[in-house]
JSON list of C-alpha atoms in Angstrom, two decimals:
[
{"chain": "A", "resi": 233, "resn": "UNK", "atom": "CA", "xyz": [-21.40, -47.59, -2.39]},
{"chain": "A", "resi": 234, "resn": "UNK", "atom": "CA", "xyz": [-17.60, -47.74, -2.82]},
{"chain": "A", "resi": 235, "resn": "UNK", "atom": "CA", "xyz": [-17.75, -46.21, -6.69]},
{"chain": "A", "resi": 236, "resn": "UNK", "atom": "CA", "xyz": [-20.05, -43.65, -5.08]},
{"chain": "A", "resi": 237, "resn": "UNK", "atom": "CA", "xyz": [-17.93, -42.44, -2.34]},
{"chain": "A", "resi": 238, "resn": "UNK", "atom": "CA", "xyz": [-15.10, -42.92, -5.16]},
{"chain": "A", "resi": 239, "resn": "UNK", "atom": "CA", "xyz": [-16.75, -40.59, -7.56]},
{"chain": "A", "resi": 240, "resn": "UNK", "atom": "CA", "xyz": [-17.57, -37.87, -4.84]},
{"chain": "A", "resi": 241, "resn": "UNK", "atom": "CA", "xyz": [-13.55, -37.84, -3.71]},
{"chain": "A", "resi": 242, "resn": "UNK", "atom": "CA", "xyz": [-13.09, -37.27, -7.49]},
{"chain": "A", "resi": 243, "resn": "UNK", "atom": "CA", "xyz": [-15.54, -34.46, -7.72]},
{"chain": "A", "resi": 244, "resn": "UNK", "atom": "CA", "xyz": [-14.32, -32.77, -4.22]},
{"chain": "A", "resi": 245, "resn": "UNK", "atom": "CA", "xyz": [-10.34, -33.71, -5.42]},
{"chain": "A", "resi": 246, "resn": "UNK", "atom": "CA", "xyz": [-11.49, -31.61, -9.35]},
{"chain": "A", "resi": 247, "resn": "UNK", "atom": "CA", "xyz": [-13.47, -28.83, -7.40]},
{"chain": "A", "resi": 248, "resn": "UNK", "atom": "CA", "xyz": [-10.10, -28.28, -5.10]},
{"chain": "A", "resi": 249, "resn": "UNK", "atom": "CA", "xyz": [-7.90, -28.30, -8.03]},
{"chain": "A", "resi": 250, "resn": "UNK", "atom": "CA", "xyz": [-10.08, -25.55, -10.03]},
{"chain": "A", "resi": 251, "resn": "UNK", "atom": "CA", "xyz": [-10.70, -23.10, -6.95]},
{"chain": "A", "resi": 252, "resn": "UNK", "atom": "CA", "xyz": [-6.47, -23.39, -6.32]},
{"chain": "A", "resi": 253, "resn": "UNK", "atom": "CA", "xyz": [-5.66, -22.40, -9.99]},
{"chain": "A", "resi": 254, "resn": "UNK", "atom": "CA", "xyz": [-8.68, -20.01, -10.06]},
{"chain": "A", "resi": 255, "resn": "UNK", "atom": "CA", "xyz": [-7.19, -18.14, -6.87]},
{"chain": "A", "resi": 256, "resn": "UNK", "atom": "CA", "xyz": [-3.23, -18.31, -8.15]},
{"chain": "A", "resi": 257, "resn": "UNK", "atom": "CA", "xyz": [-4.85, -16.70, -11.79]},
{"chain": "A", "resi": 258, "resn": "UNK", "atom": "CA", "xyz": [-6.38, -14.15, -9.91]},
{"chain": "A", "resi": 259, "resn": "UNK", "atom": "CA", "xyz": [-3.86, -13.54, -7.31]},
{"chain": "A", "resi": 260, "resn": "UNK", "atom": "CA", "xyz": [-2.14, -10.97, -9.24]},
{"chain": "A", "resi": 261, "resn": "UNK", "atom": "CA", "xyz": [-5.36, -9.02, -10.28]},
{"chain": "A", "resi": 262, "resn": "UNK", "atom": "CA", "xyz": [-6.35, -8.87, -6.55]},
{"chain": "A", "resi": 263, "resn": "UNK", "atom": "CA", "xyz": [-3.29, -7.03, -5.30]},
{"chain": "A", "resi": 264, "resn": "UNK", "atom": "CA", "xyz": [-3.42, -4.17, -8.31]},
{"chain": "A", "resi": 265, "resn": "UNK", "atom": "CA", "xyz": [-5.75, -2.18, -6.57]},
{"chain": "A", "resi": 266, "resn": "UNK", "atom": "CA", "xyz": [-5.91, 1.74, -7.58]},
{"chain": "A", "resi": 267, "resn": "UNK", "atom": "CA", "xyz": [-8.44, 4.10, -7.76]},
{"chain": "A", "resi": 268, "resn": "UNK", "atom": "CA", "xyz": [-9.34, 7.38, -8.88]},
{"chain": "A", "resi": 269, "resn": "UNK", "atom": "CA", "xyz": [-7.41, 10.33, -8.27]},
{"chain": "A", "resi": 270, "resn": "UNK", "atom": "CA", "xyz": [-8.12, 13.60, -7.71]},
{"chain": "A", "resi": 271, "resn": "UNK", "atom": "CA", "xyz": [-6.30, 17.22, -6.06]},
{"chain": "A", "resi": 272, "resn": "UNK", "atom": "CA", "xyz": [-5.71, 16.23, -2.85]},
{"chain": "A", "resi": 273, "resn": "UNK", "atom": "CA", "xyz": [-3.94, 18.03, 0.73]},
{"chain": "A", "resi": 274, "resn": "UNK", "atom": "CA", "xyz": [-0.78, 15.52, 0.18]},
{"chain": "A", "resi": 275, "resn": "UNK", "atom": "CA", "xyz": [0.80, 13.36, -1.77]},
{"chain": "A", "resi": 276, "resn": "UNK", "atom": "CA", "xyz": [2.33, 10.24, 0.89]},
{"chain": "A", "resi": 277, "resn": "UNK", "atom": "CA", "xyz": [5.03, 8.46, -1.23]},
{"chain": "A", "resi": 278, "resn": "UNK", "atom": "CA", "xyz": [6.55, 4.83, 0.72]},
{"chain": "A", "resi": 279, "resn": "UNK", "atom": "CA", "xyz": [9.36, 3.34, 0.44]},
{"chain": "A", "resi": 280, "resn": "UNK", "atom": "CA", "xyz": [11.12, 0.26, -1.40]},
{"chain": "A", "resi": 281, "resn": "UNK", "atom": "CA", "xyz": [13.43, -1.23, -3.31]},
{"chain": "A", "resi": 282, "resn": "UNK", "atom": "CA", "xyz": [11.99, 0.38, -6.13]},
{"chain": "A", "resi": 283, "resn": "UNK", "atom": "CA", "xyz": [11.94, 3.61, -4.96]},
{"chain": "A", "resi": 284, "resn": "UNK", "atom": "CA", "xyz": [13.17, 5.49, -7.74]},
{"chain": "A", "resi": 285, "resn": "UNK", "atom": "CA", "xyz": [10.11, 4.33, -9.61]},
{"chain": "A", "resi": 286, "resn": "UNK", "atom": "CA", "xyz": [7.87, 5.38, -7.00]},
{"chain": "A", "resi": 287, "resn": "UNK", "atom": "CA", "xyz": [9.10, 8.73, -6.90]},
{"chain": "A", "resi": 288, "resn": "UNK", "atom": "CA", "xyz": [9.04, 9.35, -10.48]},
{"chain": "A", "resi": 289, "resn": "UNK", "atom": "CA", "xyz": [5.52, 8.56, -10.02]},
{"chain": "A", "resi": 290, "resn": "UNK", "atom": "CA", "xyz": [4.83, 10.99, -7.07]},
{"chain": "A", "resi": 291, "resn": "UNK", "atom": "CA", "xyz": [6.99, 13.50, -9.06]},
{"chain": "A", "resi": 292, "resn": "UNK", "atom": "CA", "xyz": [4.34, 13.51, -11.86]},
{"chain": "A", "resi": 293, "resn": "UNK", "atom": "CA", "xyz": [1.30, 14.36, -9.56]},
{"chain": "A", "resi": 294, "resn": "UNK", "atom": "CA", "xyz": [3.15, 17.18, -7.93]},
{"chain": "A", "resi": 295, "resn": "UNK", "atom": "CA", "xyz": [4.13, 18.20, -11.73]},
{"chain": "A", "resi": 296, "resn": "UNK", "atom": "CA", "xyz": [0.32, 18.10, -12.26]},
{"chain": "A", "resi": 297, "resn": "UNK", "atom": "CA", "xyz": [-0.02, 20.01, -9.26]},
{"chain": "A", "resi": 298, "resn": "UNK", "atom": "CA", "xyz": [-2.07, 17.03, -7.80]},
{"chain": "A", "resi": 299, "resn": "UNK", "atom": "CA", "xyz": [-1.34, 18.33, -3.67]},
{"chain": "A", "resi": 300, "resn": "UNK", "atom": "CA", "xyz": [0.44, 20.56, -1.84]},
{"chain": "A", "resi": 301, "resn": "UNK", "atom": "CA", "xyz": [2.49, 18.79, 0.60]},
{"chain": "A", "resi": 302, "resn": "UNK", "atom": "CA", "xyz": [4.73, 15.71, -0.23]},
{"chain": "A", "resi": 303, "resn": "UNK", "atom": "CA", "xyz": [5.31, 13.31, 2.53]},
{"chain": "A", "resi": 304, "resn": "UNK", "atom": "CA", "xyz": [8.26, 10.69, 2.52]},
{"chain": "A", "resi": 305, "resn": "UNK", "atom": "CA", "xyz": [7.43, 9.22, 6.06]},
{"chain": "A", "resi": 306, "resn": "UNK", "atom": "CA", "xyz": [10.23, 6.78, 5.95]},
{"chain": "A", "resi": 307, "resn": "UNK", "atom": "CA", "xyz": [12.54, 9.30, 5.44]},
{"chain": "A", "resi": 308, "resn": "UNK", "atom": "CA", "xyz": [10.76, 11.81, 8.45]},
{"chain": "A", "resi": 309, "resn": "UNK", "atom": "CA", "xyz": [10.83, 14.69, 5.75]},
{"chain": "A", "resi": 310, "resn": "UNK", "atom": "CA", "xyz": [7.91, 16.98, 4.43]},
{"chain": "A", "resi": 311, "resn": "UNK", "atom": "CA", "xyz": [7.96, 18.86, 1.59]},
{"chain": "A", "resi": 312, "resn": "UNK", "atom": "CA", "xyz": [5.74, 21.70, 0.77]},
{"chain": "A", "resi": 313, "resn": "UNK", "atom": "CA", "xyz": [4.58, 22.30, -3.00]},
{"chain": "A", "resi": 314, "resn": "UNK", "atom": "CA", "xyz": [4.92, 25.92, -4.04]},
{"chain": "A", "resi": 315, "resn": "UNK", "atom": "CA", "xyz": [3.47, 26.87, -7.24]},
{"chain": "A", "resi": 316, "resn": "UNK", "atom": "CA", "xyz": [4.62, 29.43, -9.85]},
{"chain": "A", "resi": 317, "resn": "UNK", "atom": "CA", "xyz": [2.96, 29.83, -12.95]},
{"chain": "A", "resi": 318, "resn": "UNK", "atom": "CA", "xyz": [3.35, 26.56, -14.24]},
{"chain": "A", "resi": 319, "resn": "UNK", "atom": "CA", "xyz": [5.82, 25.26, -12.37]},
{"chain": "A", "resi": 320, "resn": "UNK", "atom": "CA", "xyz": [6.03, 23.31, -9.21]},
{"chain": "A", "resi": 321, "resn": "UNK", "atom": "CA", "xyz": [8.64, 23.17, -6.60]},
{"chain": "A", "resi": 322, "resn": "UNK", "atom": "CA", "xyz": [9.19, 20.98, -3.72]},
{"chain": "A", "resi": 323, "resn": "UNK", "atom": "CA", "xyz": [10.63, 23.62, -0.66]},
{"chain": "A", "resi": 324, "resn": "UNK", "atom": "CA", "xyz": [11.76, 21.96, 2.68]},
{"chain": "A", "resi": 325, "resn": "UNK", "atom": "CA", "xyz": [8.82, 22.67, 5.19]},
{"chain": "A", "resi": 326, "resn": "UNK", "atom": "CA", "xyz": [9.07, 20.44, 8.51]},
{"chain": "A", "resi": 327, "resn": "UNK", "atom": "CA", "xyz": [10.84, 17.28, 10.00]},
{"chain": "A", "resi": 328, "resn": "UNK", "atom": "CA", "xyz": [8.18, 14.85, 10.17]},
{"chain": "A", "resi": 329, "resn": "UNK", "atom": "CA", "xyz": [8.13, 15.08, 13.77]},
{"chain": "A", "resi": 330, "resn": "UNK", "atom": "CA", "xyz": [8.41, 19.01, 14.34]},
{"chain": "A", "resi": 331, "resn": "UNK", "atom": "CA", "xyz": [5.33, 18.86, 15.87]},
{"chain": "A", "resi": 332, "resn": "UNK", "atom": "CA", "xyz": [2.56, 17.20, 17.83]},
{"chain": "A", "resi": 333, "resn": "UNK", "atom": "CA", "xyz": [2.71, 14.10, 20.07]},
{"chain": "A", "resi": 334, "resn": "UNK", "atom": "CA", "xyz": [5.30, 11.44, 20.39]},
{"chain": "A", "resi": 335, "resn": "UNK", "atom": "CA", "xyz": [4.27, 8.55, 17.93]},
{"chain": "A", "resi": 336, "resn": "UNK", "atom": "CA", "xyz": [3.42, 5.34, 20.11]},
{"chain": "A", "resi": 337, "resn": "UNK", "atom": "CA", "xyz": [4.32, 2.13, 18.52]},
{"chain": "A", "resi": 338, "resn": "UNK", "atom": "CA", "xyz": [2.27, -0.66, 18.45]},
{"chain": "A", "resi": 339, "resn": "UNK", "atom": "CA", "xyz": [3.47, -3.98, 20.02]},
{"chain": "A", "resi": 340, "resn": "UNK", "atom": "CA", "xyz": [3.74, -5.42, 16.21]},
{"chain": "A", "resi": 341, "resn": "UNK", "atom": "CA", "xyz": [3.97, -4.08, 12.66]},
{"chain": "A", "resi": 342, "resn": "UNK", "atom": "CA", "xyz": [5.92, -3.78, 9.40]},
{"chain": "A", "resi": 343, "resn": "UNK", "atom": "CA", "xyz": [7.83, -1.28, 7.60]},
{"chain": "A", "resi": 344, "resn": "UNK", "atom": "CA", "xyz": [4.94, -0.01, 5.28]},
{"chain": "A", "resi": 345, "resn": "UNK", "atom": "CA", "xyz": [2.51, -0.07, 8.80]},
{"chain": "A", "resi": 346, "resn": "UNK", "atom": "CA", "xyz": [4.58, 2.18, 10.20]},
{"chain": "A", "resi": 347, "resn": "UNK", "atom": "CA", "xyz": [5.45, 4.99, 7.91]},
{"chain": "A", "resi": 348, "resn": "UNK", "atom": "CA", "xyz": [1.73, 5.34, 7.49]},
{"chain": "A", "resi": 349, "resn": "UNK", "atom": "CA", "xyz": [1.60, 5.72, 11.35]},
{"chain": "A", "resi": 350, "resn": "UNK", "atom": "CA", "xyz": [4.43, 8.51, 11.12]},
{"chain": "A", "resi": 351, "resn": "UNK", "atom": "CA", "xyz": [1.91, 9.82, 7.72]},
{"chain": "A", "resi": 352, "resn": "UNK", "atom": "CA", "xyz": [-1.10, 9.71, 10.13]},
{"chain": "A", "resi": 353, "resn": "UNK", "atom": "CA", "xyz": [0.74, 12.21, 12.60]},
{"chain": "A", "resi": 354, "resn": "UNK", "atom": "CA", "xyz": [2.35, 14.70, 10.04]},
{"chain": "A", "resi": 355, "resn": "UNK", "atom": "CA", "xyz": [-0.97, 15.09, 8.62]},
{"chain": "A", "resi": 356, "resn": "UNK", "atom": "CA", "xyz": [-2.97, 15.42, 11.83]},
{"chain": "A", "resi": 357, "resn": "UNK", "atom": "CA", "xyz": [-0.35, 17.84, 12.60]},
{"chain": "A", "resi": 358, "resn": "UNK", "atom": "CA", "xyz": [-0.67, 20.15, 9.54]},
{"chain": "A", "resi": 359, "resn": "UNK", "atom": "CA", "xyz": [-4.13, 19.51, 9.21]},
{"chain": "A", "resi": 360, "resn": "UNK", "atom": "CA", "xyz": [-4.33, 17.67, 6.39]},
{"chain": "A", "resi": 361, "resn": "UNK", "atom": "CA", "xyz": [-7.08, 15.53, 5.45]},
{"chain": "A", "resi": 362, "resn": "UNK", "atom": "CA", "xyz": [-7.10, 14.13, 1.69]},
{"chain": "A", "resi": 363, "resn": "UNK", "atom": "CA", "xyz": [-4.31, 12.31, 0.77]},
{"chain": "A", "resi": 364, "resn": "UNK", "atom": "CA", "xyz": [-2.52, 10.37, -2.66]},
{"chain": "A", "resi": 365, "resn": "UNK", "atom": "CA", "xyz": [-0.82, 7.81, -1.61]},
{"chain": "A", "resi": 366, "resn": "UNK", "atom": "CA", "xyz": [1.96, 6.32, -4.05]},
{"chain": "A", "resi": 367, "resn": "UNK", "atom": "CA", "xyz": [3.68, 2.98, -4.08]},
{"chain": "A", "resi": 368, "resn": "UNK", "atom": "CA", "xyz": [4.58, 0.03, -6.43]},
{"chain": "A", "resi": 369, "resn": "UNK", "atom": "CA", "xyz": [1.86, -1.71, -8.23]},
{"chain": "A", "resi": 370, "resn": "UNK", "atom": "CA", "xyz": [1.63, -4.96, -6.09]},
{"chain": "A", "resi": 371, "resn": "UNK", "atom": "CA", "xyz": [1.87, -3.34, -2.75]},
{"chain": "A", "resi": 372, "resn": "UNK", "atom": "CA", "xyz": [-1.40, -1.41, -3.52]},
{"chain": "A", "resi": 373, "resn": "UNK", "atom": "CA", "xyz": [-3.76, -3.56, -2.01]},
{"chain": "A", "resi": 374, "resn": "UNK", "atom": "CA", "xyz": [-2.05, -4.15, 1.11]},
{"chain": "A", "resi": 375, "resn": "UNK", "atom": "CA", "xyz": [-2.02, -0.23, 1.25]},
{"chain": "A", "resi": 376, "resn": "UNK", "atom": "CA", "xyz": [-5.59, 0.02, 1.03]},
{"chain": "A", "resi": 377, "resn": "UNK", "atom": "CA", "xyz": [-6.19, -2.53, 4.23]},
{"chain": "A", "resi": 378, "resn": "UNK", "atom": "CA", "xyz": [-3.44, -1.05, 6.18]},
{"chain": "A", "resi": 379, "resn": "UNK", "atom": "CA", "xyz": [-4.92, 2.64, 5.77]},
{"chain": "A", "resi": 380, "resn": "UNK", "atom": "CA", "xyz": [-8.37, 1.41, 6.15]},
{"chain": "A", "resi": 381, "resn": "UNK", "atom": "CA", "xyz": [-7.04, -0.42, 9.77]},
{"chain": "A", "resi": 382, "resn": "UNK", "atom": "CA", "xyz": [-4.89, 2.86, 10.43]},
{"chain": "A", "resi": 383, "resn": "UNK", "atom": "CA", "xyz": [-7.37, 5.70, 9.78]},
{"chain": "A", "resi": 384, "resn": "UNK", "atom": "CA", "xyz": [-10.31, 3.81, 10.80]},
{"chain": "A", "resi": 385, "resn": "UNK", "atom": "CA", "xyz": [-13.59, 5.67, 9.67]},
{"chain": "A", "resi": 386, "resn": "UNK", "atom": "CA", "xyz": [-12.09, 9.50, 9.70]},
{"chain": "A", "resi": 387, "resn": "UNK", "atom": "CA", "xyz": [-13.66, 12.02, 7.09]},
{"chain": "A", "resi": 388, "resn": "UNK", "atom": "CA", "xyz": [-10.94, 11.44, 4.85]},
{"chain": "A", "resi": 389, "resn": "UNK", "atom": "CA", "xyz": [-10.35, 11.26, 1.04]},
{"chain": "A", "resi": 390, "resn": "UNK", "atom": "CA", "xyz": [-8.01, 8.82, 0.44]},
{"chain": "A", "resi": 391, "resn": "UNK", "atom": "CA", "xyz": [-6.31, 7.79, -3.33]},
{"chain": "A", "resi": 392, "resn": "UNK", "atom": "CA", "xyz": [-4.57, 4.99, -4.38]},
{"chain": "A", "resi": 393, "resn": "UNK", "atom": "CA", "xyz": [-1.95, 5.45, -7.53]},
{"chain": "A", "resi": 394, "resn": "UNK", "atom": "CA", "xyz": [0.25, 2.81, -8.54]},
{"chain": "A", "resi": 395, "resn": "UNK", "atom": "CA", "xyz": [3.50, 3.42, -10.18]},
{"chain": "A", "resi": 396, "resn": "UNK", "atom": "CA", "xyz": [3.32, 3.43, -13.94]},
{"chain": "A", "resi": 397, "resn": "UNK", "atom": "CA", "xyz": [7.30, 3.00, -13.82]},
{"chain": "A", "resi": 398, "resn": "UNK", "atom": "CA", "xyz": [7.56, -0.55, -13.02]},
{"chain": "A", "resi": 399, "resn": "UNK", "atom": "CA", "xyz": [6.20, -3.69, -14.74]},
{"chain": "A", "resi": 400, "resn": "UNK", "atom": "CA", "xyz": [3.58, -5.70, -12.95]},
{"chain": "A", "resi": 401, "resn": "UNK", "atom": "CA", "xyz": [1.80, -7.82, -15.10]},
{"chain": "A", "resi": 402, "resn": "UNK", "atom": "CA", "xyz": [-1.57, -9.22, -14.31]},
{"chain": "A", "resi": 403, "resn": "UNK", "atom": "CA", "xyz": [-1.11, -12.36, -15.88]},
{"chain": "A", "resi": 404, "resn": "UNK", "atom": "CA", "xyz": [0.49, -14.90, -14.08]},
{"chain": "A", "resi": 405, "resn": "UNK", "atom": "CA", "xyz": [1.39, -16.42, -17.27]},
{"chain": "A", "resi": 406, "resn": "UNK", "atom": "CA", "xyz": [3.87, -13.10, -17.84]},
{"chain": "A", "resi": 407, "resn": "UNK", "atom": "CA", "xyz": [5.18, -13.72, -14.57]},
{"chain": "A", "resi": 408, "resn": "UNK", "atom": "CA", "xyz": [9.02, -14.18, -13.99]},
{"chain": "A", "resi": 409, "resn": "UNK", "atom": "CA", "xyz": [10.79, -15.39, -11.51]},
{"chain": "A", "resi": 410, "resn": "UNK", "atom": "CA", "xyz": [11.21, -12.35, -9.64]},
{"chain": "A", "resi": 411, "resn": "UNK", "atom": "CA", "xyz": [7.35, -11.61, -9.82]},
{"chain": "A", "resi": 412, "resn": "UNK", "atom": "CA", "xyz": [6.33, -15.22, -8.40]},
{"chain": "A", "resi": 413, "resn": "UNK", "atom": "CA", "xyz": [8.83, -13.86, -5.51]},
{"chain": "A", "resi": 414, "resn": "UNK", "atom": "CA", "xyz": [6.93, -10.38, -5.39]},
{"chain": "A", "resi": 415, "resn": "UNK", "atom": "CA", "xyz": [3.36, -11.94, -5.41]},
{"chain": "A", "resi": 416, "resn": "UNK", "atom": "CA", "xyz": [4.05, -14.65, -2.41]},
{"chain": "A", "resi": 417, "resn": "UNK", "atom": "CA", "xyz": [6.07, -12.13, -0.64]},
{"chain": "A", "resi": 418, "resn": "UNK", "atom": "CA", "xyz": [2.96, -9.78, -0.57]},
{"chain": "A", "resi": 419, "resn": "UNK", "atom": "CA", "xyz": [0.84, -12.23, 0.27]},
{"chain": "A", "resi": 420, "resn": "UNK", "atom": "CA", "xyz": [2.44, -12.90, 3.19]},
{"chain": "A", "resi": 421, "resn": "UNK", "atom": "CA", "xyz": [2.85, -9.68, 4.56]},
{"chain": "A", "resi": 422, "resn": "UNK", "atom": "CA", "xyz": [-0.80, -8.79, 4.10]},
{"chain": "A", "resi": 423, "resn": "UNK", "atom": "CA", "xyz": [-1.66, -12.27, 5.80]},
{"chain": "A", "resi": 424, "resn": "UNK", "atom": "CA", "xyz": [0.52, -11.21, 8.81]},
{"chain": "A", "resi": 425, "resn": "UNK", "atom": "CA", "xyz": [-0.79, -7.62, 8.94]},
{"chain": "A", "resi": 426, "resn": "UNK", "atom": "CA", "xyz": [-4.22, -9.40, 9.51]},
{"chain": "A", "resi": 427, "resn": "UNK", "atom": "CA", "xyz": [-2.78, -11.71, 12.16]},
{"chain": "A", "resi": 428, "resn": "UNK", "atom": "CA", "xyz": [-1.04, -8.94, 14.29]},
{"chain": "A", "resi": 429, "resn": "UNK", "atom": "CA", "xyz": [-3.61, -6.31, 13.50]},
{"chain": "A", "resi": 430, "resn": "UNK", "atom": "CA", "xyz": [-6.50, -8.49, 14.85]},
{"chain": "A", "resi": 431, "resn": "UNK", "atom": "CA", "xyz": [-4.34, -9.77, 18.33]},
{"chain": "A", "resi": 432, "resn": "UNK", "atom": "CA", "xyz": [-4.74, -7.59, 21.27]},
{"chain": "A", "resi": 433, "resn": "UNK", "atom": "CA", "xyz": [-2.47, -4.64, 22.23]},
{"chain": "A", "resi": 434, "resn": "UNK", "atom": "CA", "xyz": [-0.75, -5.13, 25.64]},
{"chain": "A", "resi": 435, "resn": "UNK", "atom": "CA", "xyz": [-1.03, -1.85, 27.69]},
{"chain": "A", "resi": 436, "resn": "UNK", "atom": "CA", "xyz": [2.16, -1.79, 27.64]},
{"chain": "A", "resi": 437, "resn": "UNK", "atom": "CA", "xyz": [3.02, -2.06, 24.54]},
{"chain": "A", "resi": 438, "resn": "UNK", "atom": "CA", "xyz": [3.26, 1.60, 23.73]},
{"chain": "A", "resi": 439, "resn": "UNK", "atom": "CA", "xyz": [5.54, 2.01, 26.73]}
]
């Protein structure tokens, strides 16, 4: 009975061991989510340390002539895209908040959940309805749940475009330092966006 009980520790111990590595392997392949793209109302470009990156990105699609509004939300600025020939240009249209309701803040929420709280009003506002949204490659999956949880079940097109213009590898055998830091980083903040998202709002909270 003992070199039973031993053998089936083994076997659970083994099984453990394989479904950890499997998950850490995959872990990187998880969170580089993108999808199709197509011409959409606006391109919604967030913010982060690697900005410049993302913007070169969201630069190319309004090249392309991919939208015709460019949102930064983080930076409460609209842009409109004005086309000539085959050219585009980005002209100054609207503060963010020029129009429509105050923005109510929920009683918890991150950086990212928030500027696609301040997207979800501009484009309410102006009547937008498909939307690119742009970001680094390892954000994109948190993206993807947060807009799900923050437009709910709207008649929306929504696209997902990773920057091209910074390295994420999907190996974790490629991984440096710094990526290690990206991937658990991530993984935490889309672990506490579930937490928060799923605890319930105090009336008050918006007061």
């Amino acid at each position: 009975m003992a070199f039973k009980k031993t053998n089936k520790l083994k076997w659970s111990l083994l099984l453990i061991i394989f479904f950890c590595a499997a998950g850490i392997l995959y872990a990187p392949r998880f969170l580089l989510y993108s999808s199709e793209v197509k011409e959409a109302d606006a391109i919604v470009l967030l913010l982060g340390p690697d900005f410049k990156a993302r913007q070169k990105e969201a630069y190319a699609l309004v090249d392309r002539g991919m939208a015709r509004y460019l949102i930064i939300p983080a930076y409460n600025r609209t842009y409109r895209i004005y086309s000539k020939g085959d050219r585009q240009y980005l002209l100054t249209d609207v503060p963010l908040h020029a129009s429509g309701d105050a923005l109510s803040y929920p009683e918890y929420y991150e950086d990212t959940h928030l500027e696609l709280l301040k997207a979800k009003q501009v484009l309410s506002s102006l009547g937008l309805h498909s939307v690119i949204f742009v970001s680094s490659p390892y954000h994109m999956r948190r993206i993807k749940i947060m807009v799900t949880k923050v437009f709910g079940d709207k008649a929306n097109e929504f696209y997902f475009i990773p920057t091209r213009y910074e390295k994420a590898p999907a190996s974790v055998w490629k991984f440096s330092s710094s990526e290690w830091k990206k991937l658990r980083r991530e993984y935490g903040k889309i672990l506490w966006f579930l937490i928060y998202s799923a605890l319930p709002e105090r009336k008050d909270a918006a007061a």
